[in-house]
Amino acid sequence: MSEYYFKNNEFVIERYDQQKTFSSFLPGMAGKRGIPLWAFYVNRGQGIASFGIENKDRQILEFSPAVKSYQTVGIDGFRTFVKVHGKVTEIFGENDLNVKRTMFIKRSEFTIEEQNVDLGLKVRVTYFGLPNENLAALSRQVVVTNISDQPISFELLDGLSQLLPTGVSQHGIKMLANLTRSWMEVYNLEDNVGYYRMRSSSADTAEVVENEDGHFYVSTVNDVLIKPIVDQRLIFGMDTTKRRARHFEQHSIKDILKEPQVTANKIPVGFTGLEAHLEPQNTLQLNTLIGHIHTVEYLLEIKNKIAKTAYVHKKRQEADCEIE
């Protein structure tokens, strides 16, 4: 069978990360009552190379052109680490003969899938925009299935390796990154959400302006909010290249979640950590929404609703209808 084909109203690419490079955007449409979000993706890593609102200066994940994104998406983009019997494997990381990867592209969304025979797990990730809401967000559904004939216990870290606070411009992150990070901070972890904003404007002007709007990270497992990990040290340790989850290799999820997080003066991340046990053919679903919102008060008002499975499923159908 060809490695490129059309089936069930989807364009399918087998071994997508080994094919000729290409890039595209998810449709920036959110309905009459929604706020559009742009999302740039490539056929490398976990797909999403950058996303934000309005323009490149309102980025949530740093924007780079395609030729750079092919190199950086596997480091700064979405990452998934699984620990089984003490060994950490990155899903959608380095490929081998026992891993099968596929990309499915529809008008309103795209999905990537990895079947890892060695781990006995299949991981399916779907991205789409959040329609008809007073916020802009990228929705990410992660479904983990036990494809083996034995029960599997594992630890999981899933999230985004760079999540910029609101107000970080292209010039600021590319030319003045060390200075710009001095204003960065993440708030409201005690509410089991991350609210990412600059403490004040960083422009070279006489007037200092406080930012109220922010970027957010909300994630649930089995409809329960999970407190995000925003300090990249708790994932990667001293590996500043972010190629390996060194700290996760040496510590359990339980211990990592107990550690204090540095939430200011550094470029933050957004990860969800959990322990899981799956019987054969059983699944686990993780829902994560990352986006922009006008006030933290509104985020706290809706946090328990927006990442629940029923809500995310409904919004996925709405997104498809909007695009059609």
Short mmCIF file of C-alpha atoms in Angstrom, two decimals:
data_model
loop_
_atom_site.label_atom_id
_atom_site.label_comp_id
_atom_site.label_asym_id
_atom_site.label_seq_id
_atom_site.Cartn_x
_atom_site.Cartn_y
_atom_site.Cartn_z
CA MET A 1 0.00 0.00 0.00
CA SER A 2 1.14 3.55 -0.70
CA GLU A 3 2.41 5.53 2.27
CA TYR A 4 0.12 8.42 1.22
CA TYR A 5 -3.60 7.74 0.76
CA PHE A 6 -7.10 9.10 1.39
CA LYS A 7 -9.44 7.04 3.59
CA ASN A 8 -12.53 7.80 5.70
CA ASN A 9 -12.36 11.49 4.78
CA GLU A 10 -8.79 11.70 6.11
CA PHE A 11 -5.46 12.10 4.37
CA VAL A 12 -3.20 9.40 5.83
CA ILE A 13 0.61 9.42 5.89
CA GLU A 14 2.37 6.25 7.02
CA ARG A 15 5.78 6.75 8.70
CA TYR A 16 5.05 10.48 8.54
CA ASP A 17 8.26 11.54 10.27
CA GLN A 18 10.39 9.76 7.65
CA GLN A 19 8.66 11.28 4.62
CA LYS A 20 9.47 14.44 2.70
CA THR A 21 8.97 17.48 4.92
CA PHE A 22 5.82 19.59 4.70
CA SER A 23 4.09 22.25 6.81
CA SER A 24 0.55 23.54 7.18
CA PHE A 25 -1.84 25.39 9.50
CA LEU A 26 -4.92 24.24 11.33
CA PRO A 27 -7.85 26.44 10.21
CA GLY A 28 -7.97 29.62 12.30
CA MET A 29 -11.75 29.59 12.71
CA ALA A 30 -13.63 29.60 16.00
CA GLY A 31 -17.23 30.42 15.09
CA LYS A 32 -19.16 33.65 15.53
CA ARG A 33 -18.73 33.65 19.31
CA GLY A 34 -15.21 32.29 19.40
CA ILE A 35 -11.67 33.68 19.36
CA PRO A 36 -9.45 32.35 16.55
CA LEU A 37 -6.10 30.74 17.23
CA TRP A 38 -3.46 29.95 14.63
CA ALA A 39 -1.55 26.65 14.85
CA PHE A 40 1.41 25.84 12.59
CA TYR A 41 2.32 22.17 12.21
CA VAL A 42 4.89 20.00 10.42
CA ASN A 43 5.35 16.28 9.84
CA ARG A 44 8.07 15.92 12.44
CA GLY A 45 7.98 15.34 16.20
CA GLN A 46 4.46 15.66 17.57
CA GLY A 47 3.35 17.99 14.80
CA ILE A 48 2.60 21.37 16.40
CA ALA A 49 5.57 23.67 15.78
CA SER A 50 4.00 26.92 17.01
CA PHE A 51 0.64 28.45 17.90
CA GLY A 52 -0.79 31.71 19.19
CA ILE A 53 -3.36 34.43 18.54
CA GLU A 54 -3.51 37.39 16.13
CA ASN A 55 0.11 37.37 14.87
CA LYS A 56 3.64 36.11 15.53
CA ASP A 57 4.09 38.58 18.40
CA ARG A 58 1.21 36.90 20.25
CA GLN A 59 2.86 33.48 20.22
CA ILE A 60 2.29 30.83 22.87
CA LEU A 61 4.91 28.46 21.48
CA GLU A 62 7.72 30.39 19.78
CA PHE A 63 7.19 30.84 16.05
CA SER A 64 9.88 29.74 13.60
CA PRO A 65 9.62 29.25 9.83
CA ALA A 66 9.27 25.71 8.50
CA VAL A 67 12.97 25.14 7.81
CA LYS A 68 13.73 25.83 11.50
CA SER A 69 10.60 24.11 12.80
CA TYR A 70 11.65 20.78 11.29
CA GLN A 71 14.69 20.97 13.60
CA THR A 72 13.12 22.41 16.77
CA VAL A 73 9.64 20.82 16.99
CA GLY A 74 11.03 17.67 18.58
CA ILE A 75 12.71 19.70 21.35
CA ASP A 76 10.50 22.75 22.09
CA GLY A 77 7.18 21.25 21.01
CA PHE A 78 4.93 18.65 22.64
CA ARG A 79 6.70 15.73 24.32
CA THR A 80 5.53 12.45 25.85
CA PHE A 81 7.72 10.38 28.18
CA VAL A 82 6.73 6.94 29.47
CA LYS A 83 8.55 5.09 32.24
CA VAL A 84 8.07 1.31 32.41
CA HIS A 85 10.12 -0.79 34.85
CA GLY A 86 12.35 2.22 35.53
CA LYS A 87 13.25 2.87 31.88
CA VAL A 88 12.11 6.11 30.20
CA THR A 89 11.06 6.07 26.54
CA GLU A 90 10.03 9.14 24.56
CA ILE A 91 6.93 8.46 22.46
CA PHE A 92 7.34 10.07 19.00
CA GLY A 93 11.05 10.41 19.81
CA GLU A 94 13.84 8.54 18.05
CA ASN A 95 12.38 5.88 15.77
CA ASP A 96 13.20 2.16 15.58
CA LEU A 97 11.95 -0.95 13.79
CA ASN A 98 9.33 -1.81 16.43
CA VAL A 99 7.58 1.56 16.23
CA LYS A 100 4.88 2.41 13.69
CA ARG A 101 3.85 6.06 13.26
CA THR A 102 0.98 7.47 11.24
CA MET A 103 -0.51 10.94 10.66
CA PHE A 104 -4.20 11.50 9.87
CA ILE A 105 -5.19 14.92 8.51
CA LYS A 106 -8.77 16.24 8.35
CA ARG A 107 -10.06 19.71 7.56
CA SER A 108 -10.56 20.70 11.20
CA GLU A 109 -7.91 18.61 12.99
CA PHE A 110 -4.98 16.28 12.68
CA THR A 111 -3.95 13.16 14.58
CA ILE A 112 -0.65 11.38 15.08
CA GLU A 113 -0.36 7.80 16.31
CA GLU A 114 2.47 5.61 17.51
CA GLN A 115 2.24 1.88 18.09
CA ASN A 116 5.17 0.80 20.25
CA VAL A 117 5.46 -2.98 20.31
CA ASP A 118 8.31 -2.99 22.83
CA LEU A 119 6.24 -1.04 25.38
CA GLY A 120 2.94 -2.68 24.44
CA LEU A 121 1.34 0.76 24.12
CA LYS A 122 -0.42 2.75 21.41
CA VAL A 123 -0.51 6.53 21.83
CA ARG A 124 -2.90 8.61 19.72
CA VAL A 125 -2.78 12.42 19.86
CA THR A 126 -5.40 14.70 18.26
CA TYR A 127 -5.24 18.51 17.92
CA PHE A 128 -8.05 20.95 17.09
CA GLY A 129 -9.07 24.53 17.86
CA LEU A 130 -11.64 25.37 20.54
CA PRO A 131 -14.75 26.92 18.92
CA ASN A 132 -17.52 29.19 20.24
CA GLU A 133 -15.91 30.21 23.53
CA ASN A 134 -14.69 33.52 24.98
CA LEU A 135 -11.10 32.28 24.89
CA ALA A 136 -8.65 30.97 22.32
CA ALA A 137 -7.24 27.49 22.88
CA LEU A 138 -5.55 24.54 21.23
CA SER A 139 -7.12 21.27 22.37
CA ARG A 140 -4.93 18.19 22.69
CA GLN A 141 -6.41 14.75 23.32
CA VAL A 142 -4.00 11.96 24.23
CA VAL A 143 -5.36 8.40 24.29
CA VAL A 144 -3.05 5.65 25.58
CA THR A 145 -4.07 2.05 24.85
CA ASN A 146 -2.55 -1.19 26.16
CA ILE A 147 -2.11 -3.24 22.96
CA SER A 148 -0.35 -6.13 24.71
CA ASP A 149 -1.89 -9.21 26.32
CA GLN A 150 -0.52 -8.32 29.76
CA PRO A 151 -1.39 -5.57 32.29
CA ILE A 152 1.00 -2.59 32.16
CA SER A 153 1.88 -0.16 34.96
CA PHE A 154 3.71 2.99 33.92
CA GLU A 155 4.44 6.62 34.72
CA LEU A 156 3.68 9.32 32.15
CA LEU A 157 4.84 12.88 31.54
CA ASP A 158 3.04 14.68 28.72
CA GLY A 159 3.12 18.34 27.76
CA LEU A 160 4.77 21.29 26.06
CA SER A 161 8.51 21.96 26.38
CA GLN A 162 8.14 25.71 25.95
CA LEU A 163 5.09 27.74 26.95
CA LEU A 164 5.64 31.49 26.65
CA PRO A 165 3.74 33.97 28.84
CA THR A 166 1.56 36.52 27.13
CA GLY A 167 3.40 39.61 25.92
CA VAL A 168 6.58 37.91 24.65
CA SER A 169 7.29 39.29 21.18
CA GLN A 170 9.31 37.69 18.40
CA HIS A 171 12.08 40.23 18.95
CA GLY A 172 12.02 39.64 22.69
CA ILE A 173 12.39 35.85 22.59
CA LYS A 174 14.86 35.73 19.69
CA MET A 175 17.10 38.73 20.39
CA LEU A 176 16.61 39.47 24.12
CA ALA A 177 15.64 36.08 25.54
CA ASN A 178 17.86 36.24 28.61
CA LEU A 179 16.47 39.67 29.56
CA THR A 180 12.87 38.88 28.60
CA ARG A 181 12.69 35.83 30.86
CA SER A 182 13.29 38.14 33.86
CA TRP A 183 9.64 39.24 33.60
CA MET A 184 8.18 35.78 33.11
CA GLU A 185 6.07 34.13 35.81
CA VAL A 186 3.45 31.39 36.21
CA TYR A 187 0.59 31.84 38.67
CA ASN A 188 -2.29 29.87 40.22
CA LEU A 189 -0.66 26.45 40.49
CA GLU A 190 -2.51 26.07 43.79
CA ASP A 191 -5.72 26.04 41.70
CA ASN A 192 -4.35 23.14 39.57
CA VAL A 193 -3.96 25.39 36.51
CA GLY A 194 -1.07 27.39 35.09
CA TYR A 195 -1.56 31.10 34.29
CA TYR A 196 1.41 32.41 32.30
CA ARG A 197 2.03 36.15 32.02
CA MET A 198 4.71 38.81 32.23
CA ARG A 199 4.76 40.63 35.56
CA SER A 200 4.76 43.91 33.62
CA SER A 201 5.41 45.21 30.13
CA SER A 202 9.04 44.85 29.05
CA ALA A 203 9.04 47.61 26.41
CA ASP A 204 11.73 50.29 26.62
CA THR A 205 9.32 53.07 27.60
CA ALA A 206 8.86 55.42 30.56
CA GLU A 207 5.49 53.89 31.44
CA VAL A 208 5.30 50.42 32.98
CA VAL A 209 2.02 48.61 32.27
CA GLU A 210 0.75 45.58 34.17
CA ASN A 211 -0.55 42.71 32.06
CA GLU A 212 -3.85 41.13 33.13
CA ASP A 213 -4.46 38.75 30.25
CA GLY A 214 -2.45 35.56 30.11
CA HIS A 215 -1.81 32.18 28.59
CA PHE A 216 -3.07 29.12 30.39
CA TYR A 217 -2.53 25.39 30.78
CA VAL A 218 -5.39 23.16 31.95
CA SER A 219 -5.21 19.35 31.95
CA THR A 220 -7.41 16.52 33.20
CA VAL A 221 -7.14 12.75 33.54
CA ASN A 222 -10.42 10.93 34.08
CA ASP A 223 -12.02 14.39 34.40
CA VAL A 224 -9.82 15.32 37.38
CA LEU A 225 -7.69 18.48 37.15
CA ILE A 226 -3.97 17.71 37.42
CA LYS A 227 -1.60 20.34 38.80
CA PRO A 228 0.79 21.27 35.96
CA ILE A 229 4.57 21.06 36.10
CA VAL A 230 5.92 24.40 34.83
CA ASP A 231 9.57 24.19 35.94
CA GLN A 232 11.57 22.48 33.20
CA ARG A 233 14.21 21.36 35.74
CA LEU A 234 11.69 18.86 37.13
CA ILE A 235 11.50 17.24 33.67
CA PHE A 236 14.95 17.60 32.13
CA GLY A 237 17.19 18.20 35.14
CA MET A 238 20.52 19.68 34.12
CA ASP A 239 20.08 18.67 30.47
CA THR A 240 19.58 22.17 29.08
CA THR A 241 19.35 20.73 25.56
CA LYS A 242 16.04 19.10 26.64
CA ARG A 243 16.92 15.99 24.64
CA ARG A 244 16.36 13.62 27.55
CA ALA A 245 14.10 13.78 30.59
CA ARG A 246 17.05 13.35 32.95
CA HIS A 247 15.20 14.30 36.13
CA PHE A 248 12.32 11.97 35.30
CA GLU A 249 14.81 9.16 34.68
CA GLN A 250 16.07 9.53 38.26
CA HIS A 251 12.84 10.37 40.14
CA SER A 252 9.31 9.02 40.29
CA ILE A 253 6.26 11.07 39.34
CA LYS A 254 5.16 10.98 42.97
CA ASP A 255 8.45 12.54 44.08
CA ILE A 256 8.50 15.09 41.25
CA LEU A 257 5.02 16.35 42.13
CA LYS A 258 6.17 16.95 45.73
CA GLU A 259 9.16 19.08 44.71
CA PRO A 260 8.93 22.90 44.87
CA GLN A 261 8.74 24.61 41.49
CA VAL A 262 10.58 27.74 40.39
CA THR A 263 7.83 29.73 38.66
CA ALA A 264 9.57 33.04 37.90
CA ASN A 265 12.51 34.41 35.89
CA LYS A 266 12.85 31.40 33.58
CA ILE A 267 11.18 30.16 30.41
CA PRO A 268 8.37 27.88 31.63
CA VAL A 269 6.99 24.59 30.34
CA GLY A 270 3.62 22.89 30.79
CA PHE A 271 3.51 19.17 31.66
CA THR A 272 1.06 16.74 33.20
CA GLY A 273 2.45 13.88 35.28
CA LEU A 274 0.60 10.74 36.37
CA GLU A 275 0.85 7.09 37.34
CA ALA A 276 -1.33 4.60 35.48
CA HIS A 277 -2.22 0.92 35.26
CA LEU A 278 -3.90 -0.50 32.16
CA GLU A 279 -5.34 -3.94 31.62
CA PRO A 280 -5.06 -5.39 28.08
CA GLN A 281 -6.99 -3.28 25.50
CA ASN A 282 -7.94 -0.68 28.13
CA THR A 283 -7.35 3.02 27.51
CA LEU A 284 -6.44 6.18 29.38
CA GLN A 285 -7.42 9.66 28.09
CA LEU A 286 -5.59 12.87 28.90
CA ASN A 287 -7.17 16.19 27.85
CA THR A 288 -5.07 19.35 27.73
CA LEU A 289 -6.08 22.87 26.69
CA ILE A 290 -3.47 25.57 26.16
CA GLY A 291 -4.42 29.05 25.04
CA HIS A 292 -5.08 32.71 25.79
CA ILE A 293 -7.67 34.18 28.15
CA HIS A 294 -8.52 37.75 29.19
CA THR A 295 -8.50 37.35 32.98
CA VAL A 296 -7.43 34.79 35.53
CA GLU A 297 -10.83 35.13 37.22
CA TYR A 298 -12.55 33.80 34.11
CA LEU A 299 -10.07 30.92 33.92
CA LEU A 300 -10.80 29.91 37.51
CA GLU A 301 -14.53 30.14 36.81
CA ILE A 302 -14.41 27.69 33.89
CA LYS A 303 -11.40 25.49 34.75
CA ASN A 304 -13.46 22.54 35.96
CA LYS A 305 -15.49 22.48 32.74
CA ILE A 306 -13.20 23.06 29.79
CA ALA A 307 -10.97 19.98 30.00
CA LYS A 308 -13.58 17.35 30.84
CA THR A 309 -13.90 14.55 28.31
CA ALA A 310 -17.56 15.19 27.44
CA TYR A 311 -16.91 18.90 26.91
CA VAL A 312 -13.81 18.30 24.77
CA HIS A 313 -15.66 15.71 22.68
CA LYS A 314 -18.53 18.15 22.10
CA LYS A 315 -16.13 20.94 21.08
CA ARG A 316 -14.30 18.61 18.71
CA GLN A 317 -17.60 17.95 16.92
CA GLU A 318 -18.38 21.69 16.90
CA ALA A 319 -14.97 22.45 15.37
CA ASP A 320 -15.65 19.96 12.58
CA CYS A 321 -19.08 21.52 11.93
CA GLU A 322 -17.65 25.05 11.84
CA ILE A 323 -15.07 24.12 9.23
CA GLU A 324 -17.56 22.20 7.10
#
